[in-house]
Coordinates of N, CA and C in Angstrom, one line a residue:
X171 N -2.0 -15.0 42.1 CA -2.5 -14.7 40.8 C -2.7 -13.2 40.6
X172 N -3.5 -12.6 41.7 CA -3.6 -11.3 41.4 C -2.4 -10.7 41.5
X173 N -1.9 -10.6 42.1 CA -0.3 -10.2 42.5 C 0.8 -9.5 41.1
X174 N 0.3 -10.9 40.5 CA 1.5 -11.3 39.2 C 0.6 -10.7 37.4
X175 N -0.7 -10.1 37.7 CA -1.7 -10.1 36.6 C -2.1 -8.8 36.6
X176 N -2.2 -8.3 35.4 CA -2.5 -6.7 35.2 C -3.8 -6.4 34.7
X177 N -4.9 -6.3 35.1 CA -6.0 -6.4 34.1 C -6.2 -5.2 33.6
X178 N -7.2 -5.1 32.6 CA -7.0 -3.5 32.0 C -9.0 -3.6 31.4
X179 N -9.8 -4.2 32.7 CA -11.0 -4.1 32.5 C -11.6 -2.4 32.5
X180 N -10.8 -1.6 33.0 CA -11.1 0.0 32.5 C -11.0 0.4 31.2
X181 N -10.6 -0.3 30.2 CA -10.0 0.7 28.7 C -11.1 0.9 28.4
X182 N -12.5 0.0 28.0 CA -13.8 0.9 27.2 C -13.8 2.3 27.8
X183 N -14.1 1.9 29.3 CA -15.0 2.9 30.4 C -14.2 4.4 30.2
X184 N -12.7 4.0 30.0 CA -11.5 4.9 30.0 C -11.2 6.0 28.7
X185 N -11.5 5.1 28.0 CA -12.0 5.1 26.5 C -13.4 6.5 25.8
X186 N -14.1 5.8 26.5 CA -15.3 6.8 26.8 C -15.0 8.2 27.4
X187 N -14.6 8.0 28.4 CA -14.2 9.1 29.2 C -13.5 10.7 28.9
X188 N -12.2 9.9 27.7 CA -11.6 10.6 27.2 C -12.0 11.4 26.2
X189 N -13.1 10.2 25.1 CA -13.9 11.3 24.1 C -14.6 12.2 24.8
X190 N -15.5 12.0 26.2 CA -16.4 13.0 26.8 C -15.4 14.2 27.3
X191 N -14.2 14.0 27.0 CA -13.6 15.2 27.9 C -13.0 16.1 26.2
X192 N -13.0 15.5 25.5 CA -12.4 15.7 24.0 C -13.4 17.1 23.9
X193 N -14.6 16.2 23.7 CA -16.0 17.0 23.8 C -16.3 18.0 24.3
X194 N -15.7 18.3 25.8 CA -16.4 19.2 26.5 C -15.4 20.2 26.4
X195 N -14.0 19.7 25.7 CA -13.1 20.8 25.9 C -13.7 21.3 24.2
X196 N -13.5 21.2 23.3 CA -14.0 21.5 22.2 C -15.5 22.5 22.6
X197 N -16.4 22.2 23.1 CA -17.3 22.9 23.6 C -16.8 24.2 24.0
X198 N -16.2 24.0 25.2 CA -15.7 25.0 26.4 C -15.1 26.0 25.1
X199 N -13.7 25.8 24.1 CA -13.5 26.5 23.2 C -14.0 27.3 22.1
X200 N -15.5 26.8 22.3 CA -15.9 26.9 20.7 C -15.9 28.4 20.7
X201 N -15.7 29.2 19.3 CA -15.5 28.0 18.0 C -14.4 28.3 17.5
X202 N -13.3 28.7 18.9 CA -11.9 28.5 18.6 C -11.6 26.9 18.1
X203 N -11.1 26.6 17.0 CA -10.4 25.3 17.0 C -9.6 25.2 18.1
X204 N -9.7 23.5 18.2 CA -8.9 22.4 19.4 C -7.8 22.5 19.4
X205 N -6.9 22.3 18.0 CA -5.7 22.3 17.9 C -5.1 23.4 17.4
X206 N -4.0 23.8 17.5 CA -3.2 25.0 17.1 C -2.3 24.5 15.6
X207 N -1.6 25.6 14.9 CA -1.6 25.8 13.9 C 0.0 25.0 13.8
X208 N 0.3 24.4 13.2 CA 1.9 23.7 13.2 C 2.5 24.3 11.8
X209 N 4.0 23.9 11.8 CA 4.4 23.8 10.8 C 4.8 22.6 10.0
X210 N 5.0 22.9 8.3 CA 5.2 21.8 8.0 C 6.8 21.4 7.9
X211 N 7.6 20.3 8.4 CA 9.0 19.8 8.5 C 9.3 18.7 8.2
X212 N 10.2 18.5 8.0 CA 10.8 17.2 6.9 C 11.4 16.4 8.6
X213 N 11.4 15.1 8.5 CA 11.9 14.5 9.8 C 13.3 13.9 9.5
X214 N 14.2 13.9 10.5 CA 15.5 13.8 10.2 C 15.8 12.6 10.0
X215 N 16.8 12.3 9.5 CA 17.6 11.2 9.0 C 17.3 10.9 7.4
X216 N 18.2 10.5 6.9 CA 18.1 9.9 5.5 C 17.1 9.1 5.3
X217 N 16.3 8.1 6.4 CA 15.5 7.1 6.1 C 14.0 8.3 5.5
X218 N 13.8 8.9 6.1 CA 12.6 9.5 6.7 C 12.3 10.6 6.1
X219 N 13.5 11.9 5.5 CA 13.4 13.2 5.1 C 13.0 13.1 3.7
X220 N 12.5 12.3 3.5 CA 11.5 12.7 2.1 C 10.0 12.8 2.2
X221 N 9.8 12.7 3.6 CA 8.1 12.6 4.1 C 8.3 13.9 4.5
X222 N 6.9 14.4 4.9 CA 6.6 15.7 5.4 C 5.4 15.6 6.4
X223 N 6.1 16.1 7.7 CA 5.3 15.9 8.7 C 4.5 17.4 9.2
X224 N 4.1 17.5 10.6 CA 3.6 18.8 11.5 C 4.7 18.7 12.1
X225 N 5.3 19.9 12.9 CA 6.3 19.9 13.5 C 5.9 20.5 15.0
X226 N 6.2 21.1 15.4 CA 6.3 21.5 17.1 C 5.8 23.0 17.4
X227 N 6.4 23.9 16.2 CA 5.9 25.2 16.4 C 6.8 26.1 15.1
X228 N 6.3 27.0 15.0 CA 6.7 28.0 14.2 C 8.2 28.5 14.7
X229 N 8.9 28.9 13.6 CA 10.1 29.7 14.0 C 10.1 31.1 14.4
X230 N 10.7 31.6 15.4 CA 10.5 33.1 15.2 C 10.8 34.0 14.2
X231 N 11.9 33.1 13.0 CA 12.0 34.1 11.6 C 10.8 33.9 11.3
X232 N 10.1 32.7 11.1 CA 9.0 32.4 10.1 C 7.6 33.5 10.6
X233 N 7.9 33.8 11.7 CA 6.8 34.6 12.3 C 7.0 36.3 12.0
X234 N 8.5 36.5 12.1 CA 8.9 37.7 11.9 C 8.4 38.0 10.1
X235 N 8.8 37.3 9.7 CA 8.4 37.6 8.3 C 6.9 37.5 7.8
X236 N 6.3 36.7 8.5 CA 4.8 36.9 8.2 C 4.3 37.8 9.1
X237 N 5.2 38.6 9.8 CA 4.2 39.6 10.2 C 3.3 39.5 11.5
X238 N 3.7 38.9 12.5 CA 3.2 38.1 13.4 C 3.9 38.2 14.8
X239 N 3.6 39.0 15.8 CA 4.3 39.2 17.1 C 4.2 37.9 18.0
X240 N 5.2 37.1 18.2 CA 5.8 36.1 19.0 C 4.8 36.1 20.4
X241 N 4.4 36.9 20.9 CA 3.8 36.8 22.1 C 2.4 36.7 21.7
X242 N 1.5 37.4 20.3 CA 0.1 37.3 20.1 C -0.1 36.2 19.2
X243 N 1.2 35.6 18.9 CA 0.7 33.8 17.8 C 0.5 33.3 18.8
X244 N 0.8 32.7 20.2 CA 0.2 31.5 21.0 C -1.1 31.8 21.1
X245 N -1.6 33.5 21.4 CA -3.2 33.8 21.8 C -4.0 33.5 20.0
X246 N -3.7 33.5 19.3 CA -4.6 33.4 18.2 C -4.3 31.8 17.5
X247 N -3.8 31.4 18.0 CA -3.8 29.8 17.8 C -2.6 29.1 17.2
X248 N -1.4 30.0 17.0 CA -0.4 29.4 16.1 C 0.6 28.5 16.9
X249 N 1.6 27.6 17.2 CA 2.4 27.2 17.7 C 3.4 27.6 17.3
X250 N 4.7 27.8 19.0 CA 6.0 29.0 18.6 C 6.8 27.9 19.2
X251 N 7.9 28.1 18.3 CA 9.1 27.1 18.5 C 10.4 27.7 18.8
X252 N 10.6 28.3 19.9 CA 12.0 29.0 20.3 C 13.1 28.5 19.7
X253 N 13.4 27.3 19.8 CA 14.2 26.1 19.7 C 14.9 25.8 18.2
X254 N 13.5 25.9 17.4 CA 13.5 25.3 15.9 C 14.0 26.5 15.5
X255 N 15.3 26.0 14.5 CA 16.3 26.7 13.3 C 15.9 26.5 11.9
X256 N 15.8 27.7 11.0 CA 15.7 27.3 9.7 C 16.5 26.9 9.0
X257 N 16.7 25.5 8.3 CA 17.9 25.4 7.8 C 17.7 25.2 5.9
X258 N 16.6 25.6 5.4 CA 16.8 26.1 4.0 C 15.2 27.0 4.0
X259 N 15.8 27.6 2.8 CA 15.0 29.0 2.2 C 13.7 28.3 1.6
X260 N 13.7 27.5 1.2 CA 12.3 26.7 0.8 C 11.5 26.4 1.7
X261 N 11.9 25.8 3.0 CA 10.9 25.3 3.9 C 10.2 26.8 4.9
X262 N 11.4 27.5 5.3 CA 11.2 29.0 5.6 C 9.8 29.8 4.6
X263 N 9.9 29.6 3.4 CA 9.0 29.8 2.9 C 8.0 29.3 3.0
X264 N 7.5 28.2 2.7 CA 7.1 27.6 2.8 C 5.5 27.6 3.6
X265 N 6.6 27.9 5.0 CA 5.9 27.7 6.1 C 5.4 29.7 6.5
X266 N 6.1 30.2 5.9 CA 5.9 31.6 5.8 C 4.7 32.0 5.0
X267 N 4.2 31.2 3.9 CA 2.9 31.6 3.3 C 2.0 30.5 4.2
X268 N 2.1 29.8 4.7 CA 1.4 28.9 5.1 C 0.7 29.6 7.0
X269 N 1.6 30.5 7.3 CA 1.1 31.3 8.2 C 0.0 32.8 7.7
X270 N 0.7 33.0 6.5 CA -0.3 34.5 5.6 C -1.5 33.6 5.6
X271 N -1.3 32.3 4.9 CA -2.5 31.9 4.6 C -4.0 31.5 5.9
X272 N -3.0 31.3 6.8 CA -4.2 31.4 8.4 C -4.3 32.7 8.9
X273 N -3.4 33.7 8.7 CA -3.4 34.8 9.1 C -4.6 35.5 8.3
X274 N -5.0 34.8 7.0 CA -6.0 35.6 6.0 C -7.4 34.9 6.1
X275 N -7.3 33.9 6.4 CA -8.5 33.0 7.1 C -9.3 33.5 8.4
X276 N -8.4 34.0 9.5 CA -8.5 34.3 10.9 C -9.5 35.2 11.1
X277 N -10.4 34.6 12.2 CA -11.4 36.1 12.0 C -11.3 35.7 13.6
X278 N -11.1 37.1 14.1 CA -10.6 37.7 15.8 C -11.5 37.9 16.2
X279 N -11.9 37.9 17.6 CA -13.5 38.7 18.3 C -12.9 39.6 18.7
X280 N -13.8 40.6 19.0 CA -13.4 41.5 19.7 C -13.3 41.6 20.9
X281 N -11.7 41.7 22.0 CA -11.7 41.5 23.5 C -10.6 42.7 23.7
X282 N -9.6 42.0 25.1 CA -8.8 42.8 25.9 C -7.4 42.8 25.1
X283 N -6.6 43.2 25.4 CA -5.5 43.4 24.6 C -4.8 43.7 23.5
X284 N -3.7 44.3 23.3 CA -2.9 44.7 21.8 C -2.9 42.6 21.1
X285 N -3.3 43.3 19.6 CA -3.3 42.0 18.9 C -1.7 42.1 17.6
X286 N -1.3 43.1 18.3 CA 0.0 43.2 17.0 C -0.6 43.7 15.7
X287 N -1.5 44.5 15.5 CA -1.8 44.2 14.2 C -3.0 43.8 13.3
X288 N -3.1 42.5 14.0 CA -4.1 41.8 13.5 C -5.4 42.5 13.6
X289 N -6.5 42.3 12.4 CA -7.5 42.9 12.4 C -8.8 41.9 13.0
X290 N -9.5 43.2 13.5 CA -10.5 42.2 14.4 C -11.7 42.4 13.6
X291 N -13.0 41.3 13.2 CA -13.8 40.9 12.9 C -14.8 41.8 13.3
X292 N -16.0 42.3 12.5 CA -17.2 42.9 12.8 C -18.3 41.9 13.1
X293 N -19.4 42.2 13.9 CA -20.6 41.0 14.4 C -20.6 40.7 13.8
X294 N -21.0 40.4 12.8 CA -21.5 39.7 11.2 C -21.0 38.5 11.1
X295 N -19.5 39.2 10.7 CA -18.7 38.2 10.5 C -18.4 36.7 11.9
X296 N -18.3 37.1 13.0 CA -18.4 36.7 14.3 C -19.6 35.5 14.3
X297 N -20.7 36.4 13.6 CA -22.1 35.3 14.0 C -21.7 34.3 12.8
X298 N -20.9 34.2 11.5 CA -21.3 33.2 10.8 C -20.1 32.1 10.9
X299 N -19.7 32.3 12.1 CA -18.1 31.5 12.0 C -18.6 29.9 13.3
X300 N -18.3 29.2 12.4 CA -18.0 27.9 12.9 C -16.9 27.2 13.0
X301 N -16.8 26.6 14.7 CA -15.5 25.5 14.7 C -15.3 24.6 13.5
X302 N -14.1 24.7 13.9 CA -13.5 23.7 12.7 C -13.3 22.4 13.4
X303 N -13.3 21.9 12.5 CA -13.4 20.1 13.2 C -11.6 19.4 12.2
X304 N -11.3 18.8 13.1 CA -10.1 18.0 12.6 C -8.9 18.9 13.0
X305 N -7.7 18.7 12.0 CA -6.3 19.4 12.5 C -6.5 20.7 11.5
X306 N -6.3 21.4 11.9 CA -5.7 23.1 11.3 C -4.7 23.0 10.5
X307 N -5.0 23.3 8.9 CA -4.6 22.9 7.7 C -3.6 22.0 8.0
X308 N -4.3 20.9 7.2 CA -3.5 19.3 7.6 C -2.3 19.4 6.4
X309 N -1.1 18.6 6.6 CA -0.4 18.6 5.6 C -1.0 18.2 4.3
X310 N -0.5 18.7 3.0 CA -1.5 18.3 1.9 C -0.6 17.3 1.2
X311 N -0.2 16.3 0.7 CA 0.6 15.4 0.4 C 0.6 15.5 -1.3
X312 N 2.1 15.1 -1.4 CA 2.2 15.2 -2.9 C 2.1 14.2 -3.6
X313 N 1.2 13.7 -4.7 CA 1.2 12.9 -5.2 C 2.3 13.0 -6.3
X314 N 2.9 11.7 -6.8 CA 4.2 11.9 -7.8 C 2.9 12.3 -9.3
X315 N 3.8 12.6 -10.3 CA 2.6 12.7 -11.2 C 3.5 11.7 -12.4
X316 N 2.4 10.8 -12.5 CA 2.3 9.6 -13.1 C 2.5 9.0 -14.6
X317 N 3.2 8.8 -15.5 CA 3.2 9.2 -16.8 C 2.7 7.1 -17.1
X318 N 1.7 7.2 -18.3 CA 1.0 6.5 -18.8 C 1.4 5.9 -21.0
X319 N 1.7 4.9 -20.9 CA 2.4 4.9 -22.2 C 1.6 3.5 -22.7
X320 N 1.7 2.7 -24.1 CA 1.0 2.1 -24.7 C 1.5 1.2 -24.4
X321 N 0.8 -0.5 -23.9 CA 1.9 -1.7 -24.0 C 2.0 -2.1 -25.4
X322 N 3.3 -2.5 -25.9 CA 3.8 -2.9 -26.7 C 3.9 -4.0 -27.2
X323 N 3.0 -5.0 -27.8 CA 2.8 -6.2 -27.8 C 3.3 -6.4 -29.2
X324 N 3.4 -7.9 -29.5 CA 4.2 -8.5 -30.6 C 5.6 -9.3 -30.3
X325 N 6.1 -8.1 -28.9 CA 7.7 -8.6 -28.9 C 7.6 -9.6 -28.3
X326 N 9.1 -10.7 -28.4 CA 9.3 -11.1 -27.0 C 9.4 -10.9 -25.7
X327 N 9.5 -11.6 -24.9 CA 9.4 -11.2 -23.5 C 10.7 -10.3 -23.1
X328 N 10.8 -9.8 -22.2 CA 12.0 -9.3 -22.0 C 12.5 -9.8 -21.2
X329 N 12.2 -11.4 -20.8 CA 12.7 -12.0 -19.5 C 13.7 -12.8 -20.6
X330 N 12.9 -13.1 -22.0 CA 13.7 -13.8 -22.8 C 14.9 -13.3 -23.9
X331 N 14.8 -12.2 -23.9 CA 15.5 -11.1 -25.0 C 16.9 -11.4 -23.6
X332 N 16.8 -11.1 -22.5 CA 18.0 -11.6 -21.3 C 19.0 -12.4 -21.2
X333 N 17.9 -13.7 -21.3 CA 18.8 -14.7 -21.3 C 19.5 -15.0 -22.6
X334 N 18.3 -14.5 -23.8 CA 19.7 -14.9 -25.3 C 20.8 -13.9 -24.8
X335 N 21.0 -12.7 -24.7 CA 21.9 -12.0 -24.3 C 23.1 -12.9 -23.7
X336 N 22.7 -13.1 -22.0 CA 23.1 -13.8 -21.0 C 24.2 -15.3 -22.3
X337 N 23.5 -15.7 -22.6 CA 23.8 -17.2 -22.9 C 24.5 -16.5 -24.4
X338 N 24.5 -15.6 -25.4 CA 25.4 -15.4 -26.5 C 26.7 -14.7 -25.5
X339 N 26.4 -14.2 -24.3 CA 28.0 -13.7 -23.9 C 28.6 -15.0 -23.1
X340 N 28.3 -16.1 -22.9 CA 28.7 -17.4 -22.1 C 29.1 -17.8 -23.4
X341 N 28.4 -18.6 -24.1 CA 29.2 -19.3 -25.9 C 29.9 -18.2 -26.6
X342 N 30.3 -16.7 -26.3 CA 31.5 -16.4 -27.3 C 32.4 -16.5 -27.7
X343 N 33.4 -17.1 -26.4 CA 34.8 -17.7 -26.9 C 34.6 -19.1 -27.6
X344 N 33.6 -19.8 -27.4 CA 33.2 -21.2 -27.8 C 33.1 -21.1 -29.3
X345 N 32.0 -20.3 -29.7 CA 31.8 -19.9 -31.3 C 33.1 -19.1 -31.5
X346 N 34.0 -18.3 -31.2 CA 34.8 -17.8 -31.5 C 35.8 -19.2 -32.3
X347 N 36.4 -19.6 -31.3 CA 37.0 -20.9 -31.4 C 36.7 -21.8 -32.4
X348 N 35.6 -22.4 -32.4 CA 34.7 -22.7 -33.6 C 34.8 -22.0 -35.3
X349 N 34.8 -21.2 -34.9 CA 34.8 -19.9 -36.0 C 36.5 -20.7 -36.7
X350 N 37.4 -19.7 -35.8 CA 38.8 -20.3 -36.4 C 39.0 -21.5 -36.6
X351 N 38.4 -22.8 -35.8 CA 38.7 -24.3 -36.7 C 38.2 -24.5 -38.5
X352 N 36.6 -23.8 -38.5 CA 36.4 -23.6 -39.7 C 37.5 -23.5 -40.7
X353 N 38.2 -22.2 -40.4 CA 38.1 -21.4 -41.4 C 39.6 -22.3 -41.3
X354 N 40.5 -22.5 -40.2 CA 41.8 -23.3 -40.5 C 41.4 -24.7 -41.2
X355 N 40.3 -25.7 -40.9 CA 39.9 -26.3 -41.7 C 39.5 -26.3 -43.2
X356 N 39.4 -24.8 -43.7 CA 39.4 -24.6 -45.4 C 40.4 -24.6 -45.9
X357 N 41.4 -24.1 -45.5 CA 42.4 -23.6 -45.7 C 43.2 -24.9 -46.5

């Protein structure tokens, strides 16, 4: 029995474990945020490219254009995507103000090394900054915008306005036919 049987009496304990380590790395970091900065990408195939997801990392154009040296986005929190190609000017964009816009949020300590650029934070500012909790600007989702009109009561149903339709194009040649015995019958 034991042989053939998988138990999985660790998942609370395991469970636990992981938020304590969630915790202490968040600690260890503070009050750099946990997670790094993504972009936003549409996922491939026809089923799926009308959602908008986080993707893997930033493009090096997307970074070139925002102004942002490829080797000091991993140290200030951004994710870099050697790999990833832009393949339209909208999402390029997109994702290009959406780096100005963390780049303009960003407040630096003062340490070792060239930062490209980036301006570093005075005490002040330093003492009033708190970690951020959750994902670093989450996708914001588009709601469709909804248009609202009057119900129109009095009519018939429109299940029924169908079927007269449906059923005068089935009896046309019948009443047609009909039609002409009439009228050869006046004659």
């Amino acid at each position: 029995w034991m042989d053939r049987v998988k138990t999985w009496f660790n998942q609370p304990a395991r469970k636990l474990r992981r938020r304590e380590a969630r915790k202490a790395k968040a600690a260890k970091m503070a009050p750099r945020p946990v997670g790094l900065l993504r972009p936003v990408v549409r996922p491939p195939t026809q089923r799926y490219n009308m959602k908008q997801r986080l993707g893997r990392g930033f493009t090096l154009t997307e970074l070139k254009e925002a102004g942002i040296n490829k080797r000091v986005a991993r140290s200030v929190g951004i994710a870099v995507d050697h790999r990833r190609k832009n393949h339209s000017q909208e999402a390029l964009e997109q994702n290009v103000k959406r780096l100005k816009t963390y780049r303009s949020n960003l407040v630096i300590f003062k340490g070792k090394g060239d930062l490209g650029g980036l301006k570093v934070a005075d005490e002040a500012e330093c003492g009033a900054v708190e970690q951020l909790k959750g994902e670093v600007m989450p996708v914001q989702k588009e709601e469709p915008a909804l248009e609202f009109r009057a119900v129109e009561s009095g009519k018939d149903s429109v299940f029924h306005e169908l079927r007269v339709i449906r059923s005068d194009m089935r009896l046309e040649g019948l009443r047609a036919k009909r039609r002409r015995e009439k009228e050869e019958a006046q004659k």
